[in-house]
């Protein structure tokens, strides 16, 4: 399967492309928003500063293309800041998010080491989203972030880092993960593989 990876100038996408290749898919870096409709699967990556990612996404013309894709029920996966961009905004920046999901990204608790740059246990809600169908209970995945969503009606998994934060969301064919599946060894690859075959949230 060809998978569109939105390339809006946020940096090296090599790890994600390699993970998709390992799973038997071909990562196509898409820089023209008009090409997005030609793909059944699309991934919105994001690393670094929320405001920089949001502004670059808009400058590249992807905002309306993403919103239209989600409204049409087409599959989209946001990873790390890519998941955060699906929400209304972030304490990290005055730049608004895409506003597809209600809620806001907050700075994580000040009494823990930031950024969180470690493996952490994934707490999967029941009933399970299909993207976690191929992993054991309480798997470990890799996080790198200082900002997170505290609550979301669309949350399907959580992490505990001083307090509970949203680790994954699912609404229909829209998915998002705060952790990096492409850096989470076999567990992450299994999650990514299951997500790519998931037509809709199983709740």
Short mmCIF file of C-alpha atoms in Angstrom, two decimals:
data_model
loop_
_atom_site.label_atom_id
_atom_site.label_comp_id
_atom_site.label_asym_id
_atom_site.label_seq_id
_atom_site.Cartn_x
_atom_site.Cartn_y
_atom_site.Cartn_z
CA UNK A 1 0.00 0.00 0.00
CA UNK A 2 1.17 3.53 -0.76
CA UNK A 3 0.86 5.70 2.36
CA UNK A 4 0.93 9.49 2.11
CA UNK A 5 3.26 11.10 4.64
CA UNK A 6 2.61 14.83 4.82
CA UNK A 7 5.90 16.62 4.25
CA UNK A 8 5.51 20.24 5.33
CA UNK A 9 9.11 20.94 6.27
CA UNK A 10 9.26 19.64 9.82
CA UNK A 11 12.47 17.64 9.40
CA UNK A 12 13.71 14.12 8.78
CA UNK A 13 10.92 11.61 8.11
CA UNK A 14 13.32 8.71 7.60
CA UNK A 15 12.35 6.65 10.67
CA UNK A 16 8.67 6.69 9.74
CA UNK A 17 9.41 5.87 6.10
CA UNK A 18 11.64 2.97 7.17
CA UNK A 19 8.97 1.62 9.51
CA UNK A 20 6.35 1.71 6.74
CA UNK A 21 8.77 -0.02 4.37
CA UNK A 22 9.44 -2.74 6.96
CA UNK A 23 5.67 -3.35 7.14
CA UNK A 24 5.48 -3.75 3.38
CA UNK A 25 4.10 -0.30 2.57
CA UNK A 26 5.62 2.51 0.55
CA UNK A 27 5.88 5.95 2.13
CA UNK A 28 5.14 8.72 -0.36
CA UNK A 29 6.22 12.15 0.85
CA UNK A 30 3.42 14.50 -0.18
CA UNK A 31 4.22 18.20 -0.43
CA UNK A 32 1.22 19.20 -2.58
CA UNK A 33 -2.10 19.15 -0.65
CA UNK A 34 -4.02 18.50 -3.88
CA UNK A 35 -2.38 15.06 -4.09
CA UNK A 36 -3.76 13.93 -0.74
CA UNK A 37 -7.08 12.70 -2.13
CA UNK A 38 -5.27 10.03 -4.12
CA UNK A 39 -4.31 8.04 -1.00
CA UNK A 40 -6.43 5.74 1.15
CA UNK A 41 -4.04 6.22 4.08
CA UNK A 42 -2.32 9.44 5.18
CA UNK A 43 -0.07 10.19 8.15
CA UNK A 44 0.40 13.61 9.75
CA UNK A 45 3.76 13.57 11.58
CA UNK A 46 4.99 16.30 13.86
CA UNK A 47 8.10 16.97 15.94
CA UNK A 48 9.32 19.95 17.91
CA UNK A 49 7.31 23.10 18.61
CA UNK A 50 3.52 23.09 18.21
CA UNK A 51 3.41 26.63 16.82
CA UNK A 52 6.13 25.99 14.25
CA UNK A 53 4.39 22.82 13.06
CA UNK A 54 0.99 24.52 12.89
CA UNK A 55 2.26 27.54 10.97
CA UNK A 56 4.30 25.44 8.51
CA UNK A 57 1.30 23.18 7.93
CA UNK A 58 -0.82 26.20 7.04
CA UNK A 59 1.88 27.80 4.91
CA UNK A 60 2.12 24.55 2.93
CA UNK A 61 -1.64 24.67 2.34
CA UNK A 62 -2.52 21.46 4.21
CA UNK A 63 -5.05 22.82 6.72
CA UNK A 64 -8.16 22.73 4.53
CA UNK A 65 -7.04 19.49 2.83
CA UNK A 66 -6.76 17.73 6.20
CA UNK A 67 -10.10 19.04 7.47
CA UNK A 68 -11.84 18.03 4.24
CA UNK A 69 -10.26 14.59 4.42
CA UNK A 70 -11.50 14.01 7.97
CA UNK A 71 -14.97 15.34 7.17
CA UNK A 72 -15.15 12.91 4.24
CA UNK A 73 -14.34 10.01 6.59
CA UNK A 74 -10.98 9.28 4.98
CA UNK A 75 -8.27 7.65 7.11
CA UNK A 76 -5.69 9.85 8.84
CA UNK A 77 -3.16 9.14 11.60
CA UNK A 78 -1.50 11.94 13.58
CA UNK A 79 1.78 11.12 15.35
CA UNK A 80 3.23 13.08 18.32
CA UNK A 81 2.76 16.80 17.54
CA UNK A 82 0.74 15.57 14.56
CA UNK A 83 -1.82 14.28 17.06
CA UNK A 84 -1.67 17.50 19.07
CA UNK A 85 -2.43 19.52 15.93
CA UNK A 86 -5.81 17.79 15.69
CA UNK A 87 -6.91 19.69 18.82
CA UNK A 88 -7.93 23.33 19.23
CA UNK A 89 -4.64 24.72 20.46
CA UNK A 90 -1.67 24.37 22.80
CA UNK A 91 -0.18 26.20 25.77
CA UNK A 92 3.09 26.05 23.83
CA UNK A 93 1.93 28.60 21.24
CA UNK A 94 -0.74 31.12 20.33
CA UNK A 95 -1.02 29.43 16.92
CA UNK A 96 -4.33 27.57 16.78
CA UNK A 97 -4.59 23.88 16.04
CA UNK A 98 -6.83 22.36 13.39
CA UNK A 99 -9.77 22.18 15.81
CA UNK A 100 -10.92 18.79 14.54
CA UNK A 101 -11.04 17.38 18.08
CA UNK A 102 -12.26 19.37 21.11
CA UNK A 103 -9.71 20.09 23.77
CA UNK A 104 -6.36 21.73 24.33
CA UNK A 105 -2.75 20.64 24.72
CA UNK A 106 -1.23 21.60 28.09
CA UNK A 107 2.26 21.76 29.50
CA UNK A 108 2.94 18.62 31.53
CA UNK A 109 3.35 18.74 35.30
CA UNK A 110 6.29 20.89 36.50
CA UNK A 111 7.35 18.36 39.15
CA UNK A 112 8.48 15.78 36.59
CA UNK A 113 11.50 15.87 34.31
CA UNK A 114 10.70 17.49 30.96
CA UNK A 115 10.79 16.62 28.22
CA UNK A 116 9.59 13.13 28.90
CA UNK A 117 12.03 11.19 26.78
CA UNK A 118 11.57 7.55 27.68
CA UNK A 119 9.66 4.32 27.32
CA UNK A 120 6.41 4.33 29.26
CA UNK A 121 3.54 1.92 29.79
CA UNK A 122 0.53 2.33 27.54
CA UNK A 123 -2.77 2.07 29.41
CA UNK A 124 -5.33 0.91 26.85
CA UNK A 125 -9.00 1.66 27.44
CA UNK A 126 -11.68 -0.97 27.04
CA UNK A 127 -13.17 -1.72 24.63
CA UNK A 128 -9.89 -1.60 22.74
CA UNK A 129 -9.36 0.34 19.58
CA UNK A 130 -8.42 -1.94 16.68
CA UNK A 131 -4.99 -0.32 16.44
CA UNK A 132 -4.04 -2.10 19.69
CA UNK A 133 -5.44 -5.50 18.66
CA UNK A 134 -1.99 -6.99 17.99
CA UNK A 135 -0.23 -5.92 21.21
CA UNK A 136 -0.27 -7.49 24.70
CA UNK A 137 -1.87 -5.81 27.68
CA UNK A 138 0.07 -2.86 29.11
CA UNK A 139 2.68 -2.55 26.34
CA UNK A 140 5.61 -0.14 26.52
CA UNK A 141 6.10 2.57 23.88
CA UNK A 142 8.47 5.51 23.37
CA UNK A 143 7.47 9.10 24.21
CA UNK A 144 9.27 12.40 23.55
CA UNK A 145 7.23 15.44 24.64
CA UNK A 146 6.71 18.20 27.20
CA UNK A 147 3.09 19.00 26.29
CA UNK A 148 0.10 16.68 26.29
CA UNK A 149 -3.69 16.47 26.35
CA UNK A 150 -5.16 15.86 29.82
CA UNK A 151 -8.67 14.77 28.79
CA UNK A 152 -10.41 13.83 25.57
CA UNK A 153 -13.73 12.14 24.85
CA UNK A 154 -11.93 10.44 21.96
CA UNK A 155 -9.12 8.95 24.09
CA UNK A 156 -8.52 5.22 23.66
CA UNK A 157 -5.20 4.96 25.54
CA UNK A 158 -3.36 6.85 28.28
CA UNK A 159 0.05 7.16 29.91
CA UNK A 160 0.93 7.98 33.50
CA UNK A 161 3.73 10.50 33.92
CA UNK A 162 3.09 12.18 37.24
CA UNK A 163 -0.56 12.26 36.23
CA UNK A 164 -2.66 10.75 33.45
CA UNK A 165 -2.28 12.04 29.89
CA UNK A 166 -3.90 11.03 26.62
CA UNK A 167 -1.65 8.67 24.65
CA UNK A 168 -3.98 7.86 21.74
CA UNK A 169 -7.28 9.00 20.25
CA UNK A 170 -9.70 7.50 17.76
CA UNK A 171 -12.81 8.90 16.13
CA UNK A 172 -14.04 6.97 13.11
CA UNK A 173 -11.19 6.84 10.59
CA UNK A 174 -9.26 9.55 12.45
CA UNK A 175 -6.50 8.21 14.71
CA UNK A 176 -3.78 9.85 16.74
CA UNK A 177 -0.91 8.72 18.97
CA UNK A 178 1.24 10.87 21.25
CA UNK A 179 4.05 8.32 21.30
CA UNK A 180 6.30 7.38 18.37
CA UNK A 181 5.28 3.96 16.98
CA UNK A 182 8.18 4.07 14.51
CA UNK A 183 10.60 4.26 17.49
CA UNK A 184 8.80 1.76 19.73
CA UNK A 185 10.39 -1.47 18.43
CA UNK A 186 8.11 -4.41 17.57
CA UNK A 187 5.27 -3.12 19.73
CA UNK A 188 5.20 0.14 17.82
CA UNK A 189 5.39 -1.62 14.48
CA UNK A 190 2.46 -3.84 15.47
CA UNK A 191 0.43 -0.79 16.49
CA UNK A 192 1.27 0.97 13.24
CA UNK A 193 0.39 -2.14 11.21
CA UNK A 194 -2.96 -2.52 12.99
CA UNK A 195 -3.73 1.18 12.61
CA UNK A 196 -3.13 0.99 8.88
CA UNK A 197 -5.72 -1.79 8.58
CA UNK A 198 -8.23 -0.10 10.90
CA UNK A 199 -11.23 1.25 8.99
CA UNK A 200 -12.88 2.85 12.02
CA UNK A 201 -12.87 3.12 15.79
CA UNK A 202 -14.19 -0.14 17.21
CA UNK A 203 -15.89 1.41 20.24
#
